[in-house]
CSV table of C-alpha atoms and ligand atoms in Angstrom, one decimal:
chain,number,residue,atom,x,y,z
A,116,UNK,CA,61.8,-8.7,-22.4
A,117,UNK,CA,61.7,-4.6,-22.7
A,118,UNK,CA,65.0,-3.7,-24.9
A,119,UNK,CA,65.5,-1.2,-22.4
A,120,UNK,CA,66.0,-3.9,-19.5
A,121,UNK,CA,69.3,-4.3,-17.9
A,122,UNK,CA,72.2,-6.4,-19.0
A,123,UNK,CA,74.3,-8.5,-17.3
A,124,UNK,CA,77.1,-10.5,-18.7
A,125,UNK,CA,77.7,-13.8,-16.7
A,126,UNK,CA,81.4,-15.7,-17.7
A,127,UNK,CA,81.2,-19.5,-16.7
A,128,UNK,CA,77.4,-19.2,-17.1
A,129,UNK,CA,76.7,-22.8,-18.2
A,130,UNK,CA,76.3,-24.5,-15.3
A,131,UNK,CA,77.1,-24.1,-12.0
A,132,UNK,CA,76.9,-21.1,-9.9
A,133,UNK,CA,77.4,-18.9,-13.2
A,134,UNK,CA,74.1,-20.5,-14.3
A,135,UNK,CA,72.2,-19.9,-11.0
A,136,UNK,CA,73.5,-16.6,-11.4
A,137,UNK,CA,71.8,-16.0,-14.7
A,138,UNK,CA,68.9,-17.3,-13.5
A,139,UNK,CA,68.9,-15.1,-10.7
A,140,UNK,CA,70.0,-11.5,-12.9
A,141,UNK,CA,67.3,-12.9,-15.6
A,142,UNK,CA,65.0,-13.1,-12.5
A,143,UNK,CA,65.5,-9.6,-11.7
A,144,UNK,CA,64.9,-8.7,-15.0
A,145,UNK,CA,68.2,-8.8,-16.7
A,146,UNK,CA,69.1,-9.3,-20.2
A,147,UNK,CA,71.7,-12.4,-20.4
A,148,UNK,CA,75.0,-12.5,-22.4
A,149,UNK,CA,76.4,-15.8,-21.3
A,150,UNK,CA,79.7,-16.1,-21.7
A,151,UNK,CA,81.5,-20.0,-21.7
A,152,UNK,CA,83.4,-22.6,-23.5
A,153,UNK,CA,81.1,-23.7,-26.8
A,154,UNK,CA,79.6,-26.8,-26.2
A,155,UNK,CA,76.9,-28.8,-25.0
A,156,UNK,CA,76.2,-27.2,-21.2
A,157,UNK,CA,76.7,-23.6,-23.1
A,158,UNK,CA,73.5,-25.0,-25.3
A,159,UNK,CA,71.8,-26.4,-22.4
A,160,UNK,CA,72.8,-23.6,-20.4
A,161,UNK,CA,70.8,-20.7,-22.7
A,162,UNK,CA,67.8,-23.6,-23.0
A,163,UNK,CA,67.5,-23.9,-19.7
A,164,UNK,CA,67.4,-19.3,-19.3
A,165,UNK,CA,65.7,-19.4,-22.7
A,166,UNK,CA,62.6,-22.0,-20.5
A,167,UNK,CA,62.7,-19.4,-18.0
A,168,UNK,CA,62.1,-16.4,-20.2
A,169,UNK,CA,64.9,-14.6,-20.3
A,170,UNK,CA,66.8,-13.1,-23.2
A,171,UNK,CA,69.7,-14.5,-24.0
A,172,UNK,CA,73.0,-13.8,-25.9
A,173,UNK,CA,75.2,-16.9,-26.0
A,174,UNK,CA,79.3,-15.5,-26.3
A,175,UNK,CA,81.1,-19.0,-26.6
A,176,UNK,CA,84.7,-18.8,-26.4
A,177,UNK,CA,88.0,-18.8,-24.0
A,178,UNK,CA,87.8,-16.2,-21.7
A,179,UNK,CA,91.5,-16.0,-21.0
A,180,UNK,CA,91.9,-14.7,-24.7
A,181,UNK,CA,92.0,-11.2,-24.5
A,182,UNK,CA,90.7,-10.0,-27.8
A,183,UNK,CA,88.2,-12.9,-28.3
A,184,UNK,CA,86.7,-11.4,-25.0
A,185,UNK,CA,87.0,-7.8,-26.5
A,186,UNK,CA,85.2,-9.0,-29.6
A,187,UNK,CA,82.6,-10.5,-27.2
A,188,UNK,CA,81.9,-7.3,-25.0
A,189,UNK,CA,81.6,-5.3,-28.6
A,190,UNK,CA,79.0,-7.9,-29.7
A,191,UNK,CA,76.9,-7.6,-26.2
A,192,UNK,CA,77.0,-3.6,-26.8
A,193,UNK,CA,76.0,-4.1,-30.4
A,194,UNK,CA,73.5,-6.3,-29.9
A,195,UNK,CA,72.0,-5.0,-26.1
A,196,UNK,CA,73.5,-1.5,-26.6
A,197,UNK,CA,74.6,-1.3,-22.8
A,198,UNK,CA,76.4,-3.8,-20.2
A,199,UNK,CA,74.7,-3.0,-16.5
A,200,UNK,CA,76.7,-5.8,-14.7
A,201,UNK,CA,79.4,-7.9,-15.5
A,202,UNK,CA,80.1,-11.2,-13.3
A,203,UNK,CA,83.5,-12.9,-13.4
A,204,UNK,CA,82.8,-16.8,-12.5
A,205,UNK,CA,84.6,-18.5,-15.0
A,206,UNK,CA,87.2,-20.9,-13.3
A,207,UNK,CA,89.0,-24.2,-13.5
A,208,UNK,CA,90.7,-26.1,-10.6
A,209,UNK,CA,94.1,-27.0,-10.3
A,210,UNK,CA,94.9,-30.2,-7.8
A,211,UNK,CA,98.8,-30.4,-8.6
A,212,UNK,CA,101.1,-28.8,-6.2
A,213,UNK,CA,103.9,-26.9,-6.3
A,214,UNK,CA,106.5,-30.2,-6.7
A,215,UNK,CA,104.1,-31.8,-9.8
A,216,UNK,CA,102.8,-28.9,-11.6
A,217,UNK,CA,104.2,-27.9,-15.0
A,218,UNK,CA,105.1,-23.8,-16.2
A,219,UNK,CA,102.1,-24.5,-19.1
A,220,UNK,CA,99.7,-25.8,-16.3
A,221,UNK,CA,100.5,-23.2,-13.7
A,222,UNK,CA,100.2,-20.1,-17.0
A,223,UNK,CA,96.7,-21.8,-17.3
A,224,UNK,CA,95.2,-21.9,-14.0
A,225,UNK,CA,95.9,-17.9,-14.1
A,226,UNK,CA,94.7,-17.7,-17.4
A,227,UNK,CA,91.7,-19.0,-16.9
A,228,UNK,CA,90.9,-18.2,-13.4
A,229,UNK,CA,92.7,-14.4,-13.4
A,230,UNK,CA,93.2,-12.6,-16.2
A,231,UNK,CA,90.0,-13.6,-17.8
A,232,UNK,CA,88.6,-11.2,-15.0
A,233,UNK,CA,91.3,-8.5,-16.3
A,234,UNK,CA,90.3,-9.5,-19.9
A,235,UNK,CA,86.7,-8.5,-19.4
A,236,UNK,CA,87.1,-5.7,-16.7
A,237,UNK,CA,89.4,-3.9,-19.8
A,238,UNK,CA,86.6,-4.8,-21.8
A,239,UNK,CA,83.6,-3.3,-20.5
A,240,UNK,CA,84.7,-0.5,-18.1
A,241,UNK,CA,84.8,2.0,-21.1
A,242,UNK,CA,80.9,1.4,-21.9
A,243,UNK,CA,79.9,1.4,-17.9
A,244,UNK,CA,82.4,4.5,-17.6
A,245,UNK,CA,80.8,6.3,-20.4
A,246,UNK,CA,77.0,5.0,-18.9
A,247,UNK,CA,78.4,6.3,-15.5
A,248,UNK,CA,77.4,3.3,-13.8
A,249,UNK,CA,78.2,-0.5,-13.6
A,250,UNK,CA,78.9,-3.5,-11.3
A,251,UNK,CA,81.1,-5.9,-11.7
A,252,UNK,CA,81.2,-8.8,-9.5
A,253,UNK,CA,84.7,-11.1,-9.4
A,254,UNK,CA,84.0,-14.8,-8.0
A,255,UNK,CA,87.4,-15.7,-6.2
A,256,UNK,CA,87.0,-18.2,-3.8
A,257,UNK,CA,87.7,-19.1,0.5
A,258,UNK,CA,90.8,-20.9,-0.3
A,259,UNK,CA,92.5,-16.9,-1.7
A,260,UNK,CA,92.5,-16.9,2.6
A,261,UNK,CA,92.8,-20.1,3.8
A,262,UNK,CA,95.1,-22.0,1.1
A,263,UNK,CA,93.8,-25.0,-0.4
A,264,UNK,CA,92.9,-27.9,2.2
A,265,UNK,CA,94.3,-31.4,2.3
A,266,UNK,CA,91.5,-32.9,0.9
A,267,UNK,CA,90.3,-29.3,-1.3
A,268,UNK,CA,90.4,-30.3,-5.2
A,269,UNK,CA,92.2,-27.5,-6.0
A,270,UNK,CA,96.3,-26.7,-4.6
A,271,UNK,CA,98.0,-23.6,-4.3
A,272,UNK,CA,98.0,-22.1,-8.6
A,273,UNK,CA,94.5,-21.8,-7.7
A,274,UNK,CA,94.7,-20.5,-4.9
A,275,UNK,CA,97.5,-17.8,-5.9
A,276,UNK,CA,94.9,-16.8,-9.0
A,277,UNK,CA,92.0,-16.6,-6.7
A,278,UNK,CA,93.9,-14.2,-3.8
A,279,UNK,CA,94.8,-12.1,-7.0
A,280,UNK,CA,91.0,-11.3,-7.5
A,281,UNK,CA,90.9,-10.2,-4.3
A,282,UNK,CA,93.8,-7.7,-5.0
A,283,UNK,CA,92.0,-6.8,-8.3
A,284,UNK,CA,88.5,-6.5,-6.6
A,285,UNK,CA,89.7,-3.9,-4.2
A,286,UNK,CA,92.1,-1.7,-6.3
A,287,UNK,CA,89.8,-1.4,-9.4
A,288,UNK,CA,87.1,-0.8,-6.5
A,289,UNK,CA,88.9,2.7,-6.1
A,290,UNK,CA,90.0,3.2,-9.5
A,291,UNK,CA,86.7,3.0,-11.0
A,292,UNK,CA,84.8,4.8,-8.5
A,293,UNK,CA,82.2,6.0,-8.4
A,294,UNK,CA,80.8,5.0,-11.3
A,295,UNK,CA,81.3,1.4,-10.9
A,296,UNK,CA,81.2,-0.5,-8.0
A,297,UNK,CA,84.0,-3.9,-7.8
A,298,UNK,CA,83.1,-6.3,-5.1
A,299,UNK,CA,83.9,-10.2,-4.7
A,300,UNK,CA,82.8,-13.4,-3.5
A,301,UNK,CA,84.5,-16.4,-1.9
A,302,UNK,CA,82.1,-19.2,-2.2
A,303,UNK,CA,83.4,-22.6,0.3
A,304,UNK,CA,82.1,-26.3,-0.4
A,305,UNK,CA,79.5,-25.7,-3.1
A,306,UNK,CA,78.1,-28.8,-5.1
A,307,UNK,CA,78.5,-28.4,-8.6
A,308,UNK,CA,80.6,-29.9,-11.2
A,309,UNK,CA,84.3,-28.7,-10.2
A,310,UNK,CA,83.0,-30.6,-6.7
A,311,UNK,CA,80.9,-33.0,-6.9
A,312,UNK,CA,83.3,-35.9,-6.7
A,313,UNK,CA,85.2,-35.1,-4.0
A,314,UNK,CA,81.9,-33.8,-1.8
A,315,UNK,CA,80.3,-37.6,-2.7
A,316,UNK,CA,83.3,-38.7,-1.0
A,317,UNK,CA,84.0,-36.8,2.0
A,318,UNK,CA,80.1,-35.3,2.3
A,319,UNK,CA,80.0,-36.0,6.3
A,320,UNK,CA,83.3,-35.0,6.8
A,321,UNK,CA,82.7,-31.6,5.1
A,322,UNK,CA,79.7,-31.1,6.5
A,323,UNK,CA,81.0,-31.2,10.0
A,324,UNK,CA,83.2,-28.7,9.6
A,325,UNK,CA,80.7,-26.2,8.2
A,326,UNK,CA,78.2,-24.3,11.1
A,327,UNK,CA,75.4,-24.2,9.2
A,328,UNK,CA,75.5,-27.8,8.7
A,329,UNK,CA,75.0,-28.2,4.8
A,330,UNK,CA,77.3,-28.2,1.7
A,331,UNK,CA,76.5,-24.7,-0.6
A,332,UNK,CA,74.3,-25.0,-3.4
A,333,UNK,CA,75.0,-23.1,-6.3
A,334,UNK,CA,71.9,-20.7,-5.4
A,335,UNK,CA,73.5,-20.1,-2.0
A,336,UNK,CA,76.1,-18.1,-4.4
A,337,UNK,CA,74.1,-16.6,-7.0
A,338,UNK,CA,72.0,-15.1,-4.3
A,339,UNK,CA,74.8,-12.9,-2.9
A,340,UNK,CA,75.9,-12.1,-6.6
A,341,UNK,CA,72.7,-10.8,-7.7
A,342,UNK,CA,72.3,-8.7,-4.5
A,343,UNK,CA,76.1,-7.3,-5.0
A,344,UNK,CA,74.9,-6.8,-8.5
A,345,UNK,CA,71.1,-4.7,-8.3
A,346,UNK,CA,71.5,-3.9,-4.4
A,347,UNK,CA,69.7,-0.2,-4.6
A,348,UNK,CA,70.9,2.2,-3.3
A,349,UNK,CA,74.3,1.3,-3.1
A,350,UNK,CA,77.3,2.0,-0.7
A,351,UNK,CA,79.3,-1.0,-1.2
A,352,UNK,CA,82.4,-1.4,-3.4
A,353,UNK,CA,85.9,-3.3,-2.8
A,354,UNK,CA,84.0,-5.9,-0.6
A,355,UNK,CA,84.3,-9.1,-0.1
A,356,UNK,CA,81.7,-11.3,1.4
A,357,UNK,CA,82.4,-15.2,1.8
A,358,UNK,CA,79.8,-17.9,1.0
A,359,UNK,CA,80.4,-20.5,3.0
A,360,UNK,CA,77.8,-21.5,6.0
A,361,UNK,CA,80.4,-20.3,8.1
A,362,UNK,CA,82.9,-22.8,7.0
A,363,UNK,CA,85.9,-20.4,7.5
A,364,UNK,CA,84.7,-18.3,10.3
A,365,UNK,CA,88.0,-16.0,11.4
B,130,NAD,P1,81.8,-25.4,-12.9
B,130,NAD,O1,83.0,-26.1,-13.3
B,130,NAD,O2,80.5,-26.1,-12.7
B,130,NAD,O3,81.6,-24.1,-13.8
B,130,NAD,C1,82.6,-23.3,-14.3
B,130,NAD,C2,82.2,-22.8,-15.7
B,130,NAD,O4,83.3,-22.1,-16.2
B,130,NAD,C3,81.9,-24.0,-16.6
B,130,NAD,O5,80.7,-23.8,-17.3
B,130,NAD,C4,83.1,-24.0,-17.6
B,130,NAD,O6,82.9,-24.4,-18.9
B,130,NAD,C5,83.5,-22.5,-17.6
B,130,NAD,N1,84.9,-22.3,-18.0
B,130,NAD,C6,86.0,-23.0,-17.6
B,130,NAD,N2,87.1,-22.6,-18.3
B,130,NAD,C7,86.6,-21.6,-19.1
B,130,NAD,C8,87.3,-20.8,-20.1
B,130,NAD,N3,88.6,-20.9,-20.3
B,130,NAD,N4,86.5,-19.9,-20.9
B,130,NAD,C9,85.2,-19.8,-20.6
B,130,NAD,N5,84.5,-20.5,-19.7
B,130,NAD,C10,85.2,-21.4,-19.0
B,130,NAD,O7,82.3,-24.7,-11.5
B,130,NAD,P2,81.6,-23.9,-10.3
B,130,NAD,O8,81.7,-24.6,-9.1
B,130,NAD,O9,80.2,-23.4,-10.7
B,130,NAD,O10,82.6,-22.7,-10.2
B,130,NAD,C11,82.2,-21.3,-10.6
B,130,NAD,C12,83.3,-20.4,-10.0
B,130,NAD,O11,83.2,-20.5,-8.6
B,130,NAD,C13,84.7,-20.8,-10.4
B,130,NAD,O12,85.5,-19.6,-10.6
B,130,NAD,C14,85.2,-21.5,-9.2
B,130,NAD,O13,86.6,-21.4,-9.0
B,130,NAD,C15,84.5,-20.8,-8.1
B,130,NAD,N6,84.4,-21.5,-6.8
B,130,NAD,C16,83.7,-22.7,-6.7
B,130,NAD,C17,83.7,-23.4,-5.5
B,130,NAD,C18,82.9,-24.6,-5.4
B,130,NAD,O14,82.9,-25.2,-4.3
B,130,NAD,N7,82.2,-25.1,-6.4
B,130,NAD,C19,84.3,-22.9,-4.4
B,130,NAD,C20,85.1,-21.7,-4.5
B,130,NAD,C21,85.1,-21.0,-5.7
């Protein structure tokens, strides 16, 4: 790949939809940094990129740790020499509420799932600033709107991290304008790992309650991402689009 090509930086991008994400950036002829926990799906993760010819830098590591992130987004610039699009996808769930859940679990859930966005919006604004362009796509999720379901696998930590995305999408939106554009999506019932279990279980029930008549896949996602993130020419910023099938229609 041209060392001139775009780069995109993808958090969460071992599986999932931060994988088909990659996929889909690398397929639009993006350089990769990938940025996830170190372990075996960050290795299988980069294979599977590497197999489908894209250029990839792996950047294993915690992303709620603010200067491990910093150290990461130096190391992209280093090694790329420019960060194009930065998606924020990294997340765990949370499935105690309010009565069972700990202070150390609830200070992780927002960790992990909202100030890692902070963490690497700090970190590469000053390079997409200074470029005079930039997109940066946060993943937040349906339940930020609807509160976690009955049945969802995450309760309401999750769901307080994820409405905070939203908050962050839109103010940096106007903050960093116009050089960079902020927008967000809320992906619904998607099968991937966080899921999988509980979709298995209730797959009919789910489905019923979704209009288009199908649980997501994570390419359903990774499609709007990659369009919020190379859409040309661009007048959107401070948007947020669910992915859903029309799950949460309002
Ligand atoms: P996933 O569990 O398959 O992928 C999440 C990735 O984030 C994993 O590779 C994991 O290792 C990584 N990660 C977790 N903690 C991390 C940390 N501290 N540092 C670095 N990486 C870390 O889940 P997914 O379904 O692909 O979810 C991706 C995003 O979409 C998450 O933010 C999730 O909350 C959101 N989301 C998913 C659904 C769904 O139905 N699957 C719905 C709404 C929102």
């Amino acid at each position: 790949m041209s060392a001139s090509a775009p780069v995109a930086i993808v958090t969460g991008g071992a599986r999932g939809i931060g994988l088909a994400t990659a996929l889909a950036l690398a397929e639009k002829g993006h350089r990769i940094a990938l940025s996830d926990l170190d372990g075996p799906d960050l290795a299988a993760g980069i294979a599977r990129l590497e197999a489908a010819g894209a250029t990839v830098l792996p950047l294993p590591g915690d992303v709620s740790a603010f200067a491990r992130v910093g150290a990461h987004a130096a190391t992209c610039l280093d090694r790329f020499g420019r960060i194009d699009v930065l998606v924020n996808n990294a997340g765990i769930s949370q499935p105690k509420s309010l009565v069972d859940i700990s202070e150390d679990e609830y200070d992780r859930t927002i960790a992990v799932n909202l100030k890692s966005c902070f963490n690497w919006c700090k970190s590469v604004a000053p390079a997409m600033l200074a470029a005079g362009r930039g997109r940066i796509v946060n993943v937040s999720s349906v339940s930020a709107n609807t509160g976690g379901a009955r049945s969802a696998v995450s309760k309401f930590a999750y769901c307080t991290a994820k409405a905070g995305i939203l908050g962050m999408t839109r103010a940096l939106a106007k903050e960093l304008a116009p050089a960079i554009s902020v927008n967000a999506v809320c992906p619904g019932s998607i099968e991937t790992a966080l899921t999988s279990g509980l979709i298995a279980a209730n797959r009919e029930a789910i489905t019923a309650t979704i209009p288009l008549g199908r649980v997501g896949t994570p390419e359903d996602v990774a499609v709007v991402i990659a369009f919020l993130a190379t859409v040309e020419p661009n007048y959107l910023t401070g948007e947020i689009i669910d992915v859903d099938g029309g799950q949460w229609v309002n």
